[in-house]
Amino acid sequence: MSDNCLFCKIINGDIPADIVEQTATTLAFCDINPQAKTHVLIIPKVHIESTRDLNDENIHCLSEMAEMANKIAKSEGISESGYRWVINTGDDGGQTVHHLHLHLLGGRQLQWPPG
Ligand code: 5GP
Ligand code: ZN
Protein backbone atom coordinates (compact mmCIF):
# COMPACT_ATOMS: atom_id res chain seq x y z
CA MET A 1 0.00 0.00 0.00
CA SER A 2 1.30 3.41 -0.96
CA ASP A 3 -0.46 6.43 0.55
CA ASN A 4 -0.39 8.55 -2.59
CA CYS A 5 -1.28 5.83 -5.04
CA LEU A 6 -4.60 6.11 -6.86
CA PHE A 7 -4.89 2.38 -7.50
CA CYS A 8 -4.04 1.51 -3.87
CA LYS A 9 -6.96 3.80 -2.94
CA ILE A 10 -9.22 1.84 -5.30
CA ILE A 11 -8.01 -1.44 -3.72
CA ASN A 12 -8.85 -0.04 -0.27
CA GLY A 13 -12.24 1.23 -1.40
CA ASP A 14 -11.29 4.86 -0.71
CA ILE A 15 -12.02 5.71 -4.36
CA PRO A 16 -14.96 4.02 -6.12
CA ALA A 17 -14.40 1.87 -9.20
CA ASP A 18 -16.49 -0.39 -11.38
CA ILE A 19 -15.04 -3.71 -10.18
CA VAL A 20 -15.15 -6.52 -12.74
CA GLU A 21 -13.46 -9.35 -10.86
CA GLN A 22 -11.21 -9.96 -7.90
CA THR A 23 -9.26 -12.59 -6.03
CA ALA A 24 -7.19 -12.36 -2.85
CA THR A 25 -4.24 -11.06 -4.87
CA THR A 26 -5.63 -9.39 -7.99
CA LEU A 27 -8.25 -6.76 -8.86
CA ALA A 28 -9.87 -5.84 -12.19
CA PHE A 29 -11.93 -2.72 -12.80
CA CYS A 30 -13.13 -0.66 -15.76
CA ASP A 31 -10.87 2.11 -17.03
CA ILE A 32 -12.42 5.52 -16.32
CA ASN A 33 -11.56 6.67 -19.86
CA PRO A 34 -12.17 3.59 -22.02
CA GLN A 35 -10.31 3.34 -25.33
CA ALA A 36 -12.35 0.39 -26.59
CA LYS A 37 -15.69 -1.29 -25.85
CA THR A 38 -13.83 -3.45 -23.34
CA HIS A 39 -11.13 -1.62 -21.41
CA VAL A 40 -10.38 -3.26 -18.09
CA LEU A 41 -7.40 -2.59 -15.83
CA ILE A 42 -5.96 -5.56 -13.97
CA ILE A 43 -3.69 -4.87 -11.02
CA PRO A 44 -1.93 -6.67 -8.18
CA LYS A 45 -3.37 -5.87 -4.75
CA VAL A 46 0.11 -5.09 -3.49
CA HIS A 47 1.78 -1.86 -4.55
CA ILE A 48 4.33 -2.56 -7.30
CA GLU A 49 5.24 0.59 -9.22
CA SER A 50 5.98 -0.86 -12.63
CA THR A 51 7.46 -3.79 -14.54
CA ARG A 52 10.86 -2.42 -13.43
CA ASP A 53 10.04 -3.51 -9.89
CA LEU A 54 9.22 -7.12 -10.69
CA ASN A 55 11.55 -9.61 -9.02
CA ASP A 56 11.72 -13.24 -7.97
CA GLU A 57 9.49 -12.52 -4.96
CA ASN A 58 6.60 -10.82 -6.76
CA ILE A 59 6.78 -12.02 -10.39
CA HIS A 60 3.92 -14.46 -9.69
CA CYS A 61 1.55 -11.48 -9.72
CA LEU A 62 1.97 -11.30 -13.51
CA SER A 63 0.65 -14.80 -14.06
CA GLU A 64 -2.24 -14.07 -11.70
CA MET A 65 -3.03 -10.92 -13.71
CA ALA A 66 -2.78 -12.90 -16.95
CA GLU A 67 -5.12 -15.58 -15.64
CA MET A 68 -7.69 -12.95 -14.66
CA ALA A 69 -7.33 -11.17 -18.01
CA ASN A 70 -8.11 -14.38 -19.89
CA LYS A 71 -11.10 -15.08 -17.67
CA ILE A 72 -12.46 -11.56 -18.28
CA ALA A 73 -11.80 -11.79 -22.04
CA LYS A 74 -14.08 -14.84 -22.06
CA SER A 75 -16.79 -13.23 -19.94
CA GLU A 76 -16.66 -10.06 -22.08
CA GLY A 77 -17.04 -12.19 -25.23
CA ILE A 78 -13.79 -11.01 -26.84
CA SER A 79 -11.70 -14.11 -26.35
CA GLU A 80 -12.31 -15.38 -29.90
CA SER A 81 -12.52 -12.03 -31.70
CA GLY A 82 -9.24 -10.96 -30.13
CA TYR A 83 -7.91 -8.40 -27.71
CA ARG A 84 -4.76 -6.66 -26.62
CA TRP A 85 -2.81 -6.63 -23.37
CA VAL A 86 -0.81 -3.47 -22.70
CA ILE A 87 1.53 -2.65 -19.84
CA ASN A 88 3.06 0.83 -20.02
CA THR A 89 6.29 1.48 -18.14
CA GLY A 90 7.84 4.85 -17.35
CA ASP A 91 7.57 8.15 -19.19
CA ASP A 92 8.39 6.95 -22.70
CA GLY A 93 6.09 3.98 -22.18
CA GLY A 94 3.23 6.36 -21.36
CA GLN A 95 2.71 5.21 -17.78
CA THR A 96 0.60 7.75 -15.88
CA VAL A 97 -0.40 5.73 -12.81
CA HIS A 98 2.57 4.29 -10.97
CA HIS A 99 0.99 1.05 -9.81
CA LEU A 100 1.56 -1.90 -12.14
CA HIS A 101 -1.48 -2.49 -14.34
CA LEU A 102 -2.37 -4.49 -17.39
CA HIS A 103 -4.82 -2.94 -19.85
CA LEU A 104 -7.21 -5.46 -21.43
CA LEU A 105 -8.59 -3.85 -24.61
CA GLY A 106 -11.02 -5.36 -27.06
CA GLY A 107 -14.38 -5.15 -28.78
CA ARG A 108 -13.08 -3.26 -31.82
CA GLN A 109 -10.33 -3.58 -34.43
CA LEU A 110 -7.20 -2.21 -32.76
CA GLN A 111 -4.51 -0.55 -34.84
CA TRP A 112 -0.80 -1.23 -34.95
CA PRO A 113 1.76 0.27 -34.37
CA PRO A 114 0.62 2.23 -31.31
CA GLY A 115 1.32 5.98 -31.33
P1 5GP B 1 -1.35 4.21 -17.92
O1 5GP B 1 -1.37 5.44 -18.79
O2 5GP B 1 -0.61 4.48 -16.62
O3 5GP B 1 -0.88 2.98 -18.61
O4 5GP B 1 -2.86 3.91 -17.57
C1 5GP B 1 -3.55 4.49 -16.51
C2 5GP B 1 -5.01 4.28 -16.79
O5 5GP B 1 -5.72 4.57 -15.60
C3 5GP B 1 -5.57 5.22 -17.87
O6 5GP B 1 -6.09 4.45 -18.94
C4 5GP B 1 -6.64 6.02 -17.15
O7 5GP B 1 -7.79 6.26 -17.94
C5 5GP B 1 -6.95 5.15 -15.95
N1 5GP B 1 -7.39 5.89 -14.77
C6 5GP B 1 -6.85 7.04 -14.28
N2 5GP B 1 -7.50 7.42 -13.17
C7 5GP B 1 -8.48 6.50 -12.96
C8 5GP B 1 -9.49 6.37 -11.95
O8 5GP B 1 -9.63 7.17 -11.01
N3 5GP B 1 -10.32 5.30 -12.06
C9 5GP B 1 -10.20 4.39 -13.07
N4 5GP B 1 -11.07 3.38 -13.08
N5 5GP B 1 -9.25 4.49 -14.03
C10 5GP B 1 -8.41 5.53 -13.98
ZN1 ZN C 1 -0.43 1.39 -5.47
PDB file of C-alpha atoms and ligand atoms in Angstrom:
ATOM      1  CA  MET A   1       0.000   0.000   0.000  1.00  0.00           C
ATOM      2  CA  SER A   2       1.304   3.407  -0.962  1.00  0.00           C
ATOM      3  CA  ASP A   3      -0.460   6.432   0.548  1.00  0.00           C
ATOM      4  CA  ASN A   4      -0.394   8.554  -2.588  1.00  0.00           C
ATOM      5  CA  CYS A   5      -1.276   5.827  -5.041  1.00  0.00           C
ATOM      6  CA  LEU A   6      -4.604   6.110  -6.855  1.00  0.00           C
ATOM      7  CA  PHE A   7      -4.893   2.379  -7.498  1.00  0.00           C
ATOM      8  CA  CYS A   8      -4.043   1.507  -3.872  1.00  0.00           C
ATOM      9  CA  LYS A   9      -6.960   3.803  -2.943  1.00  0.00           C
ATOM     10  CA  ILE A  10      -9.218   1.839  -5.300  1.00  0.00           C
ATOM     11  CA  ILE A  11      -8.006  -1.436  -3.717  1.00  0.00           C
ATOM     12  CA  ASN A  12      -8.846  -0.038  -0.268  1.00  0.00           C
ATOM     13  CA  GLY A  13     -12.241   1.228  -1.398  1.00  0.00           C
ATOM     14  CA  ASP A  14     -11.293   4.864  -0.711  1.00  0.00           C
ATOM     15  CA  ILE A  15     -12.019   5.710  -4.361  1.00  0.00           C
ATOM     16  CA  PRO A  16     -14.959   4.021  -6.116  1.00  0.00           C
ATOM     17  CA  ALA A  17     -14.401   1.875  -9.198  1.00  0.00           C
ATOM     18  CA  ASP A  18     -16.489  -0.385 -11.383  1.00  0.00           C
ATOM     19  CA  ILE A  19     -15.043  -3.707 -10.181  1.00  0.00           C
ATOM     20  CA  VAL A  20     -15.153  -6.520 -12.743  1.00  0.00           C
ATOM     21  CA  GLU A  21     -13.459  -9.350 -10.865  1.00  0.00           C
ATOM     22  CA  GLN A  22     -11.208  -9.956  -7.900  1.00  0.00           C
ATOM     23  CA  THR A  23      -9.255 -12.586  -6.033  1.00  0.00           C
ATOM     24  CA  ALA A  24      -7.192 -12.361  -2.846  1.00  0.00           C
ATOM     25  CA  THR A  25      -4.243 -11.062  -4.872  1.00  0.00           C
ATOM     26  CA  THR A  26      -5.633  -9.386  -7.989  1.00  0.00           C
ATOM     27  CA  LEU A  27      -8.251  -6.759  -8.861  1.00  0.00           C
ATOM     28  CA  ALA A  28      -9.868  -5.844 -12.188  1.00  0.00           C
ATOM     29  CA  PHE A  29     -11.932  -2.716 -12.801  1.00  0.00           C
ATOM     30  CA  CYS A  30     -13.126  -0.656 -15.764  1.00  0.00           C
ATOM     31  CA  ASP A  31     -10.873   2.114 -17.033  1.00  0.00           C
ATOM     32  CA  ILE A  32     -12.422   5.517 -16.316  1.00  0.00           C
ATOM     33  CA  ASN A  33     -11.558   6.672 -19.861  1.00  0.00           C
ATOM     34  CA  PRO A  34     -12.175   3.587 -22.019  1.00  0.00           C
ATOM     35  CA  GLN A  35     -10.313   3.341 -25.327  1.00  0.00           C
ATOM     36  CA  ALA A  36     -12.350   0.387 -26.592  1.00  0.00           C
ATOM     37  CA  LYS A  37     -15.688  -1.294 -25.846  1.00  0.00           C
ATOM     38  CA  THR A  38     -13.831  -3.450 -23.338  1.00  0.00           C
ATOM     39  CA  HIS A  39     -11.133  -1.616 -21.410  1.00  0.00           C
ATOM     40  CA  VAL A  40     -10.381  -3.258 -18.091  1.00  0.00           C
ATOM     41  CA  LEU A  41      -7.396  -2.591 -15.831  1.00  0.00           C
ATOM     42  CA  ILE A  42      -5.964  -5.561 -13.968  1.00  0.00           C
ATOM     43  CA  ILE A  43      -3.695  -4.871 -11.015  1.00  0.00           C
ATOM     44  CA  PRO A  44      -1.932  -6.671  -8.185  1.00  0.00           C
ATOM     45  CA  LYS A  45      -3.370  -5.872  -4.747  1.00  0.00           C
ATOM     46  CA  VAL A  46       0.114  -5.088  -3.491  1.00  0.00           C
ATOM     47  CA  HIS A  47       1.779  -1.863  -4.554  1.00  0.00           C
ATOM     48  CA  ILE A  48       4.326  -2.561  -7.299  1.00  0.00           C
ATOM     49  CA  GLU A  49       5.241   0.590  -9.223  1.00  0.00           C
ATOM     50  CA  SER A  50       5.981  -0.864 -12.630  1.00  0.00           C
ATOM     51  CA  THR A  51       7.459  -3.785 -14.543  1.00  0.00           C
ATOM     52  CA  ARG A  52      10.855  -2.423 -13.431  1.00  0.00           C
ATOM     53  CA  ASP A  53      10.037  -3.507  -9.894  1.00  0.00           C
ATOM     54  CA  LEU A  54       9.225  -7.119 -10.690  1.00  0.00           C
ATOM     55  CA  ASN A  55      11.550  -9.610  -9.021  1.00  0.00           C
ATOM     56  CA  ASP A  56      11.715 -13.241  -7.965  1.00  0.00           C
ATOM     57  CA  GLU A  57       9.490 -12.519  -4.956  1.00  0.00           C
ATOM     58  CA  ASN A  58       6.597 -10.822  -6.761  1.00  0.00           C
ATOM     59  CA  ILE A  59       6.780 -12.018 -10.388  1.00  0.00           C
ATOM     60  CA  HIS A  60       3.924 -14.461  -9.688  1.00  0.00           C
ATOM     61  CA  CYS A  61       1.554 -11.482  -9.720  1.00  0.00           C
ATOM     62  CA  LEU A  62       1.966 -11.296 -13.507  1.00  0.00           C
ATOM     63  CA  SER A  63       0.648 -14.801 -14.056  1.00  0.00           C
ATOM     64  CA  GLU A  64      -2.237 -14.067 -11.698  1.00  0.00           C
ATOM     65  CA  MET A  65      -3.027 -10.923 -13.709  1.00  0.00           C
ATOM     66  CA  ALA A  66      -2.779 -12.905 -16.953  1.00  0.00           C
ATOM     67  CA  GLU A  67      -5.125 -15.584 -15.635  1.00  0.00           C
ATOM     68  CA  MET A  68      -7.687 -12.952 -14.663  1.00  0.00           C
ATOM     69  CA  ALA A  69      -7.326 -11.170 -18.012  1.00  0.00           C
ATOM     70  CA  ASN A  70      -8.110 -14.376 -19.893  1.00  0.00           C
ATOM     71  CA  LYS A  71     -11.103 -15.076 -17.674  1.00  0.00           C
ATOM     72  CA  ILE A  72     -12.464 -11.563 -18.283  1.00  0.00           C
ATOM     73  CA  ALA A  73     -11.798 -11.788 -22.038  1.00  0.00           C
ATOM     74  CA  LYS A  74     -14.081 -14.842 -22.059  1.00  0.00           C
ATOM     75  CA  SER A  75     -16.792 -13.229 -19.936  1.00  0.00           C
ATOM     76  CA  GLU A  76     -16.660 -10.058 -22.084  1.00  0.00           C
ATOM     77  CA  GLY A  77     -17.042 -12.189 -25.228  1.00  0.00           C
ATOM     78  CA  ILE A  78     -13.789 -11.012 -26.837  1.00  0.00           C
ATOM     79  CA  SER A  79     -11.705 -14.114 -26.351  1.00  0.00           C
ATOM     80  CA  GLU A  80     -12.309 -15.380 -29.898  1.00  0.00           C
ATOM     81  CA  SER A  81     -12.518 -12.028 -31.701  1.00  0.00           C
ATOM     82  CA  GLY A  82      -9.240 -10.962 -30.129  1.00  0.00           C
ATOM     83  CA  TYR A  83      -7.912  -8.399 -27.709  1.00  0.00           C
ATOM     84  CA  ARG A  84      -4.757  -6.657 -26.622  1.00  0.00           C
ATOM     85  CA  TRP A  85      -2.807  -6.628 -23.365  1.00  0.00           C
ATOM     86  CA  VAL A  86      -0.813  -3.465 -22.699  1.00  0.00           C
ATOM     87  CA  ILE A  87       1.533  -2.652 -19.837  1.00  0.00           C
ATOM     88  CA  ASN A  88       3.055   0.825 -20.023  1.00  0.00           C
ATOM     89  CA  THR A  89       6.290   1.481 -18.144  1.00  0.00           C
ATOM     90  CA  GLY A  90       7.835   4.850 -17.351  1.00  0.00           C
ATOM     91  CA  ASP A  91       7.572   8.151 -19.194  1.00  0.00           C
ATOM     92  CA  ASP A  92       8.389   6.954 -22.698  1.00  0.00           C
ATOM     93  CA  GLY A  93       6.090   3.979 -22.183  1.00  0.00           C
ATOM     94  CA  GLY A  94       3.228   6.357 -21.361  1.00  0.00           C
ATOM     95  CA  GLN A  95       2.712   5.211 -17.779  1.00  0.00           C
ATOM     96  CA  THR A  96       0.603   7.749 -15.884  1.00  0.00           C
ATOM     97  CA  VAL A  97      -0.401   5.735 -12.814  1.00  0.00           C
ATOM     98  CA  HIS A  98       2.570   4.290 -10.971  1.00  0.00           C
ATOM     99  CA  HIS A  99       0.994   1.053  -9.806  1.00  0.00           C
ATOM    100  CA  LEU A 100       1.561  -1.898 -12.137  1.00  0.00           C
ATOM    101  CA  HIS A 101      -1.484  -2.490 -14.343  1.00  0.00           C
ATOM    102  CA  LEU A 102      -2.375  -4.494 -17.393  1.00  0.00           C
ATOM    103  CA  HIS A 103      -4.824  -2.940 -19.852  1.00  0.00           C
ATOM    104  CA  LEU A 104      -7.213  -5.457 -21.431  1.00  0.00           C
ATOM    105  CA  LEU A 105      -8.585  -3.854 -24.606  1.00  0.00           C
ATOM    106  CA  GLY A 106     -11.023  -5.365 -27.061  1.00  0.00           C
ATOM    107  CA  GLY A 107     -14.376  -5.153 -28.783  1.00  0.00           C
ATOM    108  CA  ARG A 108     -13.083  -3.255 -31.819  1.00  0.00           C
ATOM    109  CA  GLN A 109     -10.325  -3.583 -34.433  1.00  0.00           C
ATOM    110  CA  LEU A 110      -7.199  -2.207 -32.764  1.00  0.00           C
ATOM    111  CA  GLN A 111      -4.510  -0.553 -34.845  1.00  0.00           C
ATOM    112  CA  TRP A 112      -0.796  -1.227 -34.945  1.00  0.00           C
ATOM    113  CA  PRO A 113       1.759   0.266 -34.367  1.00  0.00           C
ATOM    114  CA  PRO A 114       0.624   2.233 -31.312  1.00  0.00           C
ATOM    115  CA  GLY A 115       1.321   5.979 -31.330  1.00  0.00           C
TER     116      GLY A 115
HETATM  117  P1  5GP B   1      -1.354   4.207 -17.923  1.00  0.00           P
HETATM  118  O1  5GP B   1      -1.372   5.437 -18.787  1.00  0.00           O
HETATM  119  O2  5GP B   1      -0.609   4.480 -16.617  1.00  0.00           O
HETATM  120  O3  5GP B   1      -0.875   2.977 -18.608  1.00  0.00           O
HETATM  121  O4  5GP B   1      -2.861   3.915 -17.568  1.00  0.00           O
HETATM  122  C1  5GP B   1      -3.546   4.494 -16.507  1.00  0.00           C
HETATM  123  C2  5GP B   1      -5.010   4.282 -16.791  1.00  0.00           C
HETATM  124  O5  5GP B   1      -5.724   4.573 -15.604  1.00  0.00           O
HETATM  125  C3  5GP B   1      -5.566   5.222 -17.875  1.00  0.00           C
HETATM  126  O6  5GP B   1      -6.094   4.448 -18.937  1.00  0.00           O
HETATM  127  C4  5GP B   1      -6.641   6.025 -17.145  1.00  0.00           C
HETATM  128  O7  5GP B   1      -7.790   6.259 -17.935  1.00  0.00           O
HETATM  129  C5  5GP B   1      -6.953   5.149 -15.947  1.00  0.00           C
HETATM  130  N1  5GP B   1      -7.393   5.894 -14.773  1.00  0.00           N
HETATM  131  C6  5GP B   1      -6.848   7.043 -14.279  1.00  0.00           C
HETATM  132  N2  5GP B   1      -7.501   7.421 -13.173  1.00  0.00           N
HETATM  133  C7  5GP B   1      -8.476   6.504 -12.963  1.00  0.00           C
HETATM  134  C8  5GP B   1      -9.489   6.370 -11.955  1.00  0.00           C
HETATM  135  O8  5GP B   1      -9.626   7.174 -11.012  1.00  0.00           O
HETATM  136  N3  5GP B   1     -10.324   5.302 -12.060  1.00  0.00           N
HETATM  137  C9  5GP B   1     -10.200   4.391 -13.071  1.00  0.00           C
HETATM  138  N4  5GP B   1     -11.074   3.377 -13.081  1.00  0.00           N
HETATM  139  N5  5GP B   1      -9.255   4.490 -14.033  1.00  0.00           N
HETATM  140  C10 5GP B   1      -8.409   5.530 -13.976  1.00  0.00           C
HETATM  141 ZN    ZN B   2      -0.428   1.393  -5.466  1.00  0.00          ZN
END
